[in-house]
Coordinates of C-alpha atoms and ligand atoms in Angstrom, one line a residue:
X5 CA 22.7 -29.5 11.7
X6 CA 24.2 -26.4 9.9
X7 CA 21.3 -25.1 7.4
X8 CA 21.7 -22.5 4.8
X9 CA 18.3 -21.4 2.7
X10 CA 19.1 -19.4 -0.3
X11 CA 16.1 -17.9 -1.6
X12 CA 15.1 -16.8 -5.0
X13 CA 12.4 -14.6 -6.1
X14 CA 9.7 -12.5 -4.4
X15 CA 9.0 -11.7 -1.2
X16 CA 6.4 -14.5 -0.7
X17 CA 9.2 -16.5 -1.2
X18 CA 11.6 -14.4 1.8
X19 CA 9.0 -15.2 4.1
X20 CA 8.7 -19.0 3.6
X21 CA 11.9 -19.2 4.2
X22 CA 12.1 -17.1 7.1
X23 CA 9.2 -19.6 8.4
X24 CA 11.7 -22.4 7.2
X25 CA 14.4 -21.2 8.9
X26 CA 12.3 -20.6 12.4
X27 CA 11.0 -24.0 12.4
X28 CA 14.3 -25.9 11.9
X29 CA 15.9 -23.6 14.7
X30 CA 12.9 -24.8 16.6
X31 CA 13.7 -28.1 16.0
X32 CA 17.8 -27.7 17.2
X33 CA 19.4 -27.1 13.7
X34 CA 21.0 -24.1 13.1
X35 CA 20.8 -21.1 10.2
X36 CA 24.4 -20.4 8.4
X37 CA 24.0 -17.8 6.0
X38 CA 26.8 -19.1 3.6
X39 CA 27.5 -22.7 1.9
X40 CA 30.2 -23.3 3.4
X41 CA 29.4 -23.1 6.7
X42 CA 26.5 -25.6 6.2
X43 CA 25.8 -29.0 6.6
X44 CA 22.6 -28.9 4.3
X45 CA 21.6 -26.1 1.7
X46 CA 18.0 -25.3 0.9
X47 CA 17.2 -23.7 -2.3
X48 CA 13.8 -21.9 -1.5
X49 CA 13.0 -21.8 -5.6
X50 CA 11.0 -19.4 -8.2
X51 CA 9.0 -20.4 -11.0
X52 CA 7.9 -16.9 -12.3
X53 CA 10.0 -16.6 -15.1
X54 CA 12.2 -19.5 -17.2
X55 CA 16.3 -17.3 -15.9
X56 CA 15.1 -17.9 -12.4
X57 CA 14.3 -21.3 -12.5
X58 CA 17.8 -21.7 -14.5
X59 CA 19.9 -19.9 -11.8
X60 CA 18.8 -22.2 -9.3
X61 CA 19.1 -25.2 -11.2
X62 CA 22.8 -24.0 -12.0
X63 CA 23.4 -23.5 -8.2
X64 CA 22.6 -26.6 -7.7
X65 CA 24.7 -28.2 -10.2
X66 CA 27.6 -25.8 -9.0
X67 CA 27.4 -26.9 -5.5
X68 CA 27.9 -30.3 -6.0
X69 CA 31.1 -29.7 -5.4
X70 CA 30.9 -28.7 -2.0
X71 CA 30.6 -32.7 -1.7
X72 CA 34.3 -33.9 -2.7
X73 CA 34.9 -31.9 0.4
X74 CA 31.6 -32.7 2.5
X75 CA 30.1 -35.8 1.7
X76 CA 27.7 -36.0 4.0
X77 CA 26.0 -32.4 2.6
X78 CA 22.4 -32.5 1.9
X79 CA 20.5 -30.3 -1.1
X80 CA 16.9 -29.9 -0.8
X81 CA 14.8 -27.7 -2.8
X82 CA 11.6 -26.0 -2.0
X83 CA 9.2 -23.2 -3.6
X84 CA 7.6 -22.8 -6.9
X85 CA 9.8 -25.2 -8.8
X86 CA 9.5 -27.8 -5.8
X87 CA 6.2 -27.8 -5.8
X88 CA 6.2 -27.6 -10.1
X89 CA 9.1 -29.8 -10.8
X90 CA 10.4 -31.8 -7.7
X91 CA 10.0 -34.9 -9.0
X92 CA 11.6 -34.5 -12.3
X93 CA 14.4 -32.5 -10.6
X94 CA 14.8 -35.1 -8.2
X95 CA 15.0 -37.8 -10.9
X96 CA 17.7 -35.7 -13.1
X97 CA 19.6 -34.4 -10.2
X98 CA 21.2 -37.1 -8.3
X99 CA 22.9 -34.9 -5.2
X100 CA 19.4 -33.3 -4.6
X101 CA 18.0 -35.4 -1.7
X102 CA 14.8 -33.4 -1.0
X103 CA 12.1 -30.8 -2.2
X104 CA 9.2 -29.4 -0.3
X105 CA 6.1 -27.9 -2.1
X106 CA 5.1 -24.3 -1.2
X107 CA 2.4 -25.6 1.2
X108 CA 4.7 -28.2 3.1
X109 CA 6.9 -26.2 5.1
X110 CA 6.6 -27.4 8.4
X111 CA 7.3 -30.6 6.8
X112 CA 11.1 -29.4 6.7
X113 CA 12.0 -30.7 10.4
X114 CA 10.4 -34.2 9.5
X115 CA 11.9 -34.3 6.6
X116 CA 15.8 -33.6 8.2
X117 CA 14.9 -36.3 10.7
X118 CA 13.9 -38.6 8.2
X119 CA 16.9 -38.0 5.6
X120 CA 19.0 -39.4 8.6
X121 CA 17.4 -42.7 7.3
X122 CA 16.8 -42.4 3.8
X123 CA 17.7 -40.4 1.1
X124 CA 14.9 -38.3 -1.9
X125 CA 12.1 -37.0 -0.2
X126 CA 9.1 -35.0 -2.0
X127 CA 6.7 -33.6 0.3
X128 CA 4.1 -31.4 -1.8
X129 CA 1.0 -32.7 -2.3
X130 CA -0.8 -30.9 0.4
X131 CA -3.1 -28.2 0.1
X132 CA -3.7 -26.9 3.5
X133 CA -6.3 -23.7 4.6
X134 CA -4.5 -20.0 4.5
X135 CA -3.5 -21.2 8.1
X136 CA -0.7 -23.6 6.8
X137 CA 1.0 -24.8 10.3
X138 CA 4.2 -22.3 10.8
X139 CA 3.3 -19.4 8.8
X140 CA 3.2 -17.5 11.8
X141 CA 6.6 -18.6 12.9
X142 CA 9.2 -15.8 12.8
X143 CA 13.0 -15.8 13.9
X144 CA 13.0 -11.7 14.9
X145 CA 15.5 -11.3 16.8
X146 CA 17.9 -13.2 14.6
X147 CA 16.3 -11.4 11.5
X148 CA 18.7 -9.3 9.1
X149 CA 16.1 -6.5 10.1
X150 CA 14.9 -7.3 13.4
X151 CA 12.0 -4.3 13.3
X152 CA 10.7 -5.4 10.5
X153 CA 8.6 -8.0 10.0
X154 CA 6.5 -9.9 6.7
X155 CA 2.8 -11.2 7.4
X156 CA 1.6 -13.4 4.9
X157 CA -2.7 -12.5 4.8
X158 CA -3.0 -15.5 1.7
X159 CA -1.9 -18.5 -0.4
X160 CA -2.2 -18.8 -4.1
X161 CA -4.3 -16.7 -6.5
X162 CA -7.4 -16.4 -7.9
X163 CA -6.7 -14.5 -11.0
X164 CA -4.9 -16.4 -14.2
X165 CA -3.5 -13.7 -15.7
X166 CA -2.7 -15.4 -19.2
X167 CA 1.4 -15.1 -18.4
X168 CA 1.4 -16.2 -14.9
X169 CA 2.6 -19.7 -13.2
X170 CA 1.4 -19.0 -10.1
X171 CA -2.4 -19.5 -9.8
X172 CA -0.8 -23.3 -11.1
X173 CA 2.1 -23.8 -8.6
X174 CA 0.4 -22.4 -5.8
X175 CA -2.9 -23.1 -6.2
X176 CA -6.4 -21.5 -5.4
X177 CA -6.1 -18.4 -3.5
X178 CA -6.7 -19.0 0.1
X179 CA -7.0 -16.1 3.2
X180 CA -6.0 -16.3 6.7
X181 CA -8.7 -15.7 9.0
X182 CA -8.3 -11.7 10.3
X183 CA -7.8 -13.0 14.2
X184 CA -4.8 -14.6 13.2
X185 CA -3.3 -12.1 11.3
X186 CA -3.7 -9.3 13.6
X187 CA -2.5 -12.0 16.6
X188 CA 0.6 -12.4 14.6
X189 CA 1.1 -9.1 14.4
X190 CA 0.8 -7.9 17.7
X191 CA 3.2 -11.0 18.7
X192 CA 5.3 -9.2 16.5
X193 CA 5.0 -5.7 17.9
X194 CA 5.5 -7.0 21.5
X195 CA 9.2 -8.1 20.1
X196 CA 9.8 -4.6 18.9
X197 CA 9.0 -4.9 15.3
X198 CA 7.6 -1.3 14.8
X199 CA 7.5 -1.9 10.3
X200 CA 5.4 -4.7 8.6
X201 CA 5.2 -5.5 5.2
X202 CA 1.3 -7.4 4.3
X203 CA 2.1 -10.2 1.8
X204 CA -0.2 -12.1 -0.8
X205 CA -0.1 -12.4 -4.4
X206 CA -3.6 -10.4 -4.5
X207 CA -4.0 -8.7 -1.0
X208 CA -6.6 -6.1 -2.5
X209 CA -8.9 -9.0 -2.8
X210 CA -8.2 -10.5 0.8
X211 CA -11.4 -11.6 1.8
X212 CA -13.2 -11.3 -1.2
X213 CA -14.3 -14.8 -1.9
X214 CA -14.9 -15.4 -5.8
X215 CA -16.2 -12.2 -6.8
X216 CA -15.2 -10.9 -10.2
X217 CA -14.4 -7.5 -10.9
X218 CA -15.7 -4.6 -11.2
X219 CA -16.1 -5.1 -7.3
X220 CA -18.4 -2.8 -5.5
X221 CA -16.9 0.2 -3.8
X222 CA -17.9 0.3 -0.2
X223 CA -16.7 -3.1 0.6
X224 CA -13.0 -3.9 1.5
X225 CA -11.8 -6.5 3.7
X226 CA -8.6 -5.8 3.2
X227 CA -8.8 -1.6 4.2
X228 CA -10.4 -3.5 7.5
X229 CA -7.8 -5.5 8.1
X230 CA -5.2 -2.5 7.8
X231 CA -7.3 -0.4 9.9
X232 CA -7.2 -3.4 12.5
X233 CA -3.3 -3.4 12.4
X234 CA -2.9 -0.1 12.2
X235 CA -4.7 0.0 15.9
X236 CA -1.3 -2.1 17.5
X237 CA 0.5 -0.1 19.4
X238 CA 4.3 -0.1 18.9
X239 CA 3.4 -0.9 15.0
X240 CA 4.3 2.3 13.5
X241 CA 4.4 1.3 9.7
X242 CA 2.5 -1.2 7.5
X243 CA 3.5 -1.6 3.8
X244 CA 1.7 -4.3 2.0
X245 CA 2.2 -5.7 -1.6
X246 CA 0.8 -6.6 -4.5
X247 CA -2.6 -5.5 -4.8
X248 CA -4.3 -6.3 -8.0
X249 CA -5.3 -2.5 -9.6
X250 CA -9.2 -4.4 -10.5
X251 CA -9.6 -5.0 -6.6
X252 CA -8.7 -1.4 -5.3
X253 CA -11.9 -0.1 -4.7
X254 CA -13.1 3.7 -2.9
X255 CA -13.3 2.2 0.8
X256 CA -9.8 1.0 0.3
X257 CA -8.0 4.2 -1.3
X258 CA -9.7 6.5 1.6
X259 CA -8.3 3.7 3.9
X260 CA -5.0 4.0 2.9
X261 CA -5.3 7.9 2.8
X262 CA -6.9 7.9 5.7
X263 CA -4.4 5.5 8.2
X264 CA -0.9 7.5 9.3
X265 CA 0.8 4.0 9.3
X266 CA 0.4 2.8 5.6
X267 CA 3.1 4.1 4.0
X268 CA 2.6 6.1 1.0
X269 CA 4.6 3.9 -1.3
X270 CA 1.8 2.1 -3.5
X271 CA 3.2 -1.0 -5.4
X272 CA 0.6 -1.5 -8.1
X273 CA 1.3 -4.0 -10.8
X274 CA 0.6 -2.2 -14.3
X275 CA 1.9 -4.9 -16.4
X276 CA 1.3 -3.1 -19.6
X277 CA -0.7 0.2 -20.9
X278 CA -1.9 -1.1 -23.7
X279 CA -5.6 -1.9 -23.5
X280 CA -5.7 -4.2 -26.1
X281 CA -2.7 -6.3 -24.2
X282 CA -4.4 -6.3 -21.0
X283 CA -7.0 -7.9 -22.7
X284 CA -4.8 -10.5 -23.8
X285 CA -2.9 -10.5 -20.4
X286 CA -6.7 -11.3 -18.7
X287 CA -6.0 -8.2 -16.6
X288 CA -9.4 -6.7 -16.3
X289 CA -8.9 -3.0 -16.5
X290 CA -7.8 -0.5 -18.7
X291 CA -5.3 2.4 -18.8
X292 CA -7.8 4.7 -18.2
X293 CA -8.8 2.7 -15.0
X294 CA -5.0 2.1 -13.6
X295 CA -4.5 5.9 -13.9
X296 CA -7.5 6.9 -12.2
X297 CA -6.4 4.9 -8.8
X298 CA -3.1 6.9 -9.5
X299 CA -4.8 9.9 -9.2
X300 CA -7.7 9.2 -6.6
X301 CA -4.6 8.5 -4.4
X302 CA -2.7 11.3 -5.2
X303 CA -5.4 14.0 -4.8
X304 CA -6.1 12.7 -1.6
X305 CA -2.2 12.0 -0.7
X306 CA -0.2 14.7 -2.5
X307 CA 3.1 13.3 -1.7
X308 CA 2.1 9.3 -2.1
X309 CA 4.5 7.7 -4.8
X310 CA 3.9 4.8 -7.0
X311 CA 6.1 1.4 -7.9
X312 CA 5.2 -1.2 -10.5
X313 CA 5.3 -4.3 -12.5
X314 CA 6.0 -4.5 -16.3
X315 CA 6.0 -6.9 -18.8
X316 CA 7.7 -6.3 -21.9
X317 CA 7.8 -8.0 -24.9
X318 CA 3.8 -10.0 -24.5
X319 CA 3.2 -11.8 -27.5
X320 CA 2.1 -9.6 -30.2
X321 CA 2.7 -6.5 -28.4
X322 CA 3.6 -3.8 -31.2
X323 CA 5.3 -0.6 -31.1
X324 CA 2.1 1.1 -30.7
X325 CA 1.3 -1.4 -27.7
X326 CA 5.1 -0.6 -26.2
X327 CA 4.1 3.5 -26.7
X328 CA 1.1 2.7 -24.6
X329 CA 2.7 1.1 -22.2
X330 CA 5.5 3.8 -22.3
X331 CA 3.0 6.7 -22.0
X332 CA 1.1 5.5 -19.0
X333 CA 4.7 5.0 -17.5
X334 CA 5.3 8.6 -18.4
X335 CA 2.1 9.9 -17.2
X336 CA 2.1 7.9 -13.5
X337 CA 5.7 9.1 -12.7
X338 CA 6.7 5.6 -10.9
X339 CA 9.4 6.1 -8.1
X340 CA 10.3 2.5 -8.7
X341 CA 9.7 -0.3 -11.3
X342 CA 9.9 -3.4 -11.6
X343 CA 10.3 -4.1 -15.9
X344 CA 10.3 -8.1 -17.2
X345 CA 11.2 -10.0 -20.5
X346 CA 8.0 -11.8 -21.4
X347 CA 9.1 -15.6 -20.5
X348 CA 6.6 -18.1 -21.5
X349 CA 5.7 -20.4 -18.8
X350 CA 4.3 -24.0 -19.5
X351 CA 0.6 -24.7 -18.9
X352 CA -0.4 -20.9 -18.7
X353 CA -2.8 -19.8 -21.4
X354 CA -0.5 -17.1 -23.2
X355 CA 2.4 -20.2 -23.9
X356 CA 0.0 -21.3 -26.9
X357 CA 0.4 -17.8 -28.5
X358 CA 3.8 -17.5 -30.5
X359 CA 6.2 -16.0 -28.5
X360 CA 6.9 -13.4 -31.4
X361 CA 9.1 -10.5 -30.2
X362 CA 12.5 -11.0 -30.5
X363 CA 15.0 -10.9 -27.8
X364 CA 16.6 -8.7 -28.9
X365 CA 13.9 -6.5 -29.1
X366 CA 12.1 -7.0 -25.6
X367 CA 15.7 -6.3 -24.4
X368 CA 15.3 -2.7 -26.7
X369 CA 12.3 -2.3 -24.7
X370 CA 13.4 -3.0 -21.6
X371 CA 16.2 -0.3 -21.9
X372 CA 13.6 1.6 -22.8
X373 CA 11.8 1.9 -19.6
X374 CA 15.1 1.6 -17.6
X375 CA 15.9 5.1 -19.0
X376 CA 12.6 6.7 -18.3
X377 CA 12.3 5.3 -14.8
X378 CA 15.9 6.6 -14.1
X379 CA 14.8 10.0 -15.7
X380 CA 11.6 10.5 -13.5
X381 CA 13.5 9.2 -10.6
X382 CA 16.3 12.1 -11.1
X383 CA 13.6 14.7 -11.7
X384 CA 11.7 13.8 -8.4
X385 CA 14.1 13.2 -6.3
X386 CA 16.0 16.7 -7.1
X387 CA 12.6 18.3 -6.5
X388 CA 13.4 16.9 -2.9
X389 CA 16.3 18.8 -1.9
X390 CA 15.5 21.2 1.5
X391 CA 12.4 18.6 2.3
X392 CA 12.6 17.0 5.7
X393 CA 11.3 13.4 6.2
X394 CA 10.9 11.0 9.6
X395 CA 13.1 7.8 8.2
X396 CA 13.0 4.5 9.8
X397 CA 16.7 3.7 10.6
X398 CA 18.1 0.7 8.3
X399 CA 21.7 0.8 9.6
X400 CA 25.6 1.4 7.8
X401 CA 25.1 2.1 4.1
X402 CA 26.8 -0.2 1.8
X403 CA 29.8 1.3 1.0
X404 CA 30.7 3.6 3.7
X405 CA 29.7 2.7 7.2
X406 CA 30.2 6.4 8.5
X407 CA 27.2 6.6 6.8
X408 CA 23.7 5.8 7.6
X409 CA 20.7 5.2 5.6
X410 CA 17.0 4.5 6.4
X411 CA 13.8 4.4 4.5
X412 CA 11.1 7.3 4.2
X413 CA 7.8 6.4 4.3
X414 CA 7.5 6.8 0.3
X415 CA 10.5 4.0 0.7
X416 CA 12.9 6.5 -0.5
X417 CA 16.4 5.6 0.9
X418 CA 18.6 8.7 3.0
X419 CA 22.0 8.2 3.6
X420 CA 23.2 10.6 6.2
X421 CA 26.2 10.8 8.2
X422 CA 25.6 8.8 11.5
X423 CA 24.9 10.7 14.8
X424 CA 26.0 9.4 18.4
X425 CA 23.1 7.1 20.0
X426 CA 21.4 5.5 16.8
X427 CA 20.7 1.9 16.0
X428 CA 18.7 -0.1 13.6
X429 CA 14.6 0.8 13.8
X430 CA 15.3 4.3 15.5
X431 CA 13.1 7.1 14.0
X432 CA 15.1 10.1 12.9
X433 CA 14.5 13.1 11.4
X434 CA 16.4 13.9 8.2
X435 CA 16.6 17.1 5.8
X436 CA 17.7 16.4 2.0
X437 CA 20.9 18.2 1.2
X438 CA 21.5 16.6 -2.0
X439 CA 20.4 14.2 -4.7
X440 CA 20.9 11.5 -7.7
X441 CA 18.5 9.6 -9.4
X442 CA 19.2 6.2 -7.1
X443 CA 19.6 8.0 -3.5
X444 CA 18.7 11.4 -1.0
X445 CA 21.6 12.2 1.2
X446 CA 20.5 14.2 3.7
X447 CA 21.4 15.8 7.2
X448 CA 20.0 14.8 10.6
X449 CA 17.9 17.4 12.2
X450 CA 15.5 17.9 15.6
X451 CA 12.0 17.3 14.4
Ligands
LIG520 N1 7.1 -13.4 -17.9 C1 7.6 -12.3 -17.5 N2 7.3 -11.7 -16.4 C2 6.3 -12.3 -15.6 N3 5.8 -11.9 -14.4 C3 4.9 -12.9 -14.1 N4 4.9 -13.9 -15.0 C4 5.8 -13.5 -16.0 C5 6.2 -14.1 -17.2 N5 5.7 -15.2 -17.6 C6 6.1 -10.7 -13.7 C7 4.8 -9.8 -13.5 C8 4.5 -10.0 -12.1 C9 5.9 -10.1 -11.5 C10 6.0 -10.7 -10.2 O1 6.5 -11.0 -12.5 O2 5.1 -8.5 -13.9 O3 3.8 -8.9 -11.5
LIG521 FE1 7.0 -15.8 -5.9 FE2 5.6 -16.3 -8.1 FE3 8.2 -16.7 -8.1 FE4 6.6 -18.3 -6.7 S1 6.6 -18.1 -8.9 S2 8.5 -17.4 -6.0 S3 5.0 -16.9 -6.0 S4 7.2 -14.8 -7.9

């Protein structure tokens, strides 16, 4: 059968699917990458905030069209809202013939056997260990980016952080042993994947167990765990994301300062810079303590750059709370951020406070941020003209496919014009010539 999964929301979510979508090849179906093409369409679903759970909720309602011509198309679902809403959705959706909780994903073959039979199926009641069967099953040299590759090191979370769904839909947090991962990895590195990305919703606590922060500071499974990857041969870059700023401890930052591979591109969820909202948000730290990792890092990694998470628009967050948050923004200079609407999510502990700030004004404050990101972006990448960076190759840019852009280690993206003998995952050298606030152009030059 002809199978296209269309996935929605973060990168947890790509690499289910890309397990997904190795298993069913596996199994004899094959991936399409557009509706039409397909026989069955998997929505791989998001719960984080209420828009994403409507957009795939629309698509499904959309594509029931795609039945006058194909009657025999099947709709599953699977993800966060699966695992949160399949039944319901099931019930109110009468085209949508199957959804798969987050922890069920090598139930997907079964399931296409079974749908021969019957339709509505709901698979999500099981809770398996960190080692969930097929999360170490990867498609690579189908991939969209073949040389890269995303690990998943845990399941779930641990923390309830008073806006967040996720600690509900996908349950306790739960580590993979460190055998596996590094087995997985070096599977992928003998394929030629030289990039991988670490995944978990906390991987700064991978390994931790239930302790509560403050954590001690010369303990860190996870800067073990990168110190063990980093040893691959043939693995020449290892990203990871998110780490919880309450988890990052001294072992880890030296780690990371201390390893050539781990790119120095830190993604480190902020969520506000008010102290009295990260009280309410159960995020235990302060400004004062996000900003200090900032700078540990930095004066140990001069050139290390910074991407984050922000909610705007918590309940009762003032104008003094949105300056806070603003100023720490300011202060960290963040190459890339990530700025949400508050959306109140049912069950979590901050939906039974009044969702008072307007619309309108989270959207105010949104803008807000948008404008200083794209400022500090425009002043540090200018300051980058005449620098010269090693880029992992990524391929034809966009809009012009004279052009060629890759990635820096900071996960800056060069477009440059492309030499003779280059393809995808090549390192090249590349000197900035110009710059805007989105993208370096640059020249290729010897090393
Ligand atoms: N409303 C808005 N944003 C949210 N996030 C998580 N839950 C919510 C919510 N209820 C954001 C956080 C998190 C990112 C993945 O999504 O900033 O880091
Ligand atoms: Fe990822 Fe969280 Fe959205 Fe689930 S709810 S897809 S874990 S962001």
């Amino acid at each position: 059968m002809k199978i296209y999964i269309k996935t929605y929301g973060c990168q947890m979510n790509e690499r289910d699917s890309e397990s997904a979508a190795a298993l069913l090849a596996e199994a004899g179906h094959t991936i399409v990458y557009t509706e039409e093409e397909a026989d069955a369409v998997i929505l791989n679903t998001c719960s984080v905030r209420e828009q994403a759970e409507i957009k795939a909720i629309g698509k499904l309602g959309i594509m029931k069209r795609l039945l006058y011509e194909k009657p025999h198309m099947i709709f599953g679902i699977m993800g966060c809202m699966a695992q949160s809403r399949g039944e319901e959705l099931l019930q109110k959706i009468p085209h949508l013939d199957f959804a798969v909780g987050t922890d069920n994903i090598h139930a997907l073959p079964e399931i296409f056997e079974d749908l021969a039979k019957e339709r509505a199926k709901i698979r999500k009641d099981a809770r398996f260990g960190a080692d969930t069967p097929g999360i170490d099953a990867h498609r690579v040299e189908e991939a969209d980016k073949p040389y890269c590759a995303f690990i998943s090191i845990s399941r779930g979370c641990n923390r309830f952080c008073s806006y967040c769904i996720v600690p509900y839909v996908r349950g306790r947090e739960r580590c993979r042993e460190a055998d596996s991962i590094v087995k997985e990895a070096e599977m992928l590195a003998e394929k030629g994947v030289v990039e991988i990305m670490l995944l978990g919703q906390n991987v700064a606590a991978y390994g931790m167990g239930d302790v509560l922060p403050p954590i001690p500071d010369d303990e860190s499974p996870f800067a073990d765990l990168l110190e063990r990857i980093s040893a691959i041969e043939g693995i020449r870059r290892i990203r990871f994301t998110s780490p919880h700023p309450a988890f990052f401890n001294k072992k880890l930052i030296e780690m990371i300062a201390r390893l050539p591979k781990v790119c120095k591109n830190i993604h480190l969820p902020m969520q506000s810079g008010s102290d009295r909202i990260l009280k309410e948000m159960n995020r235990p730290y302060n400004s004062a303590q996000y900003y200090k990792i900032v700078e540990d890092l930095r004066s140990l990694v001069p050139h290390i750059n910074f991407s984050t998470d922000i909610i705007v628009g918590f309940p009762t967050e003032t104008e003094e709370d949105f300056n806070a948050t603003h100023a720490l923004m300011h202060k960290v200079g963040f190459d890339n951020a990530f700025i949400f609407k508050y959306s109140p999510r049912k069950g979590t502990k901050s939906s039974k406070m009044t969702d008072d700030v307007p619309q309108a004004e989270k959207e105010r404050r949104n803008q807000v941020l948008l404008a200083e990101l794209e400022e500090t972006n425009k002043r540090k990448n200018a300051a980058l003209v005449g620098e010269t960076f090693e880029l992992l190759v990524e391929g034809p840019s966009k809009r012009n496919a004279e052009r060629w852009s890759g990635r820096t280690d900071t996960f800056k993206t060069v477009v440059f014009p492309k030499p003779e003998n280059i393809k995808e995952g090549d390192f090249i050298h590349v000197k900035v010539t110009s710059a805007t606030s989105m993208t370096l152009y640059g020249e290729v030059v010897e090393k």
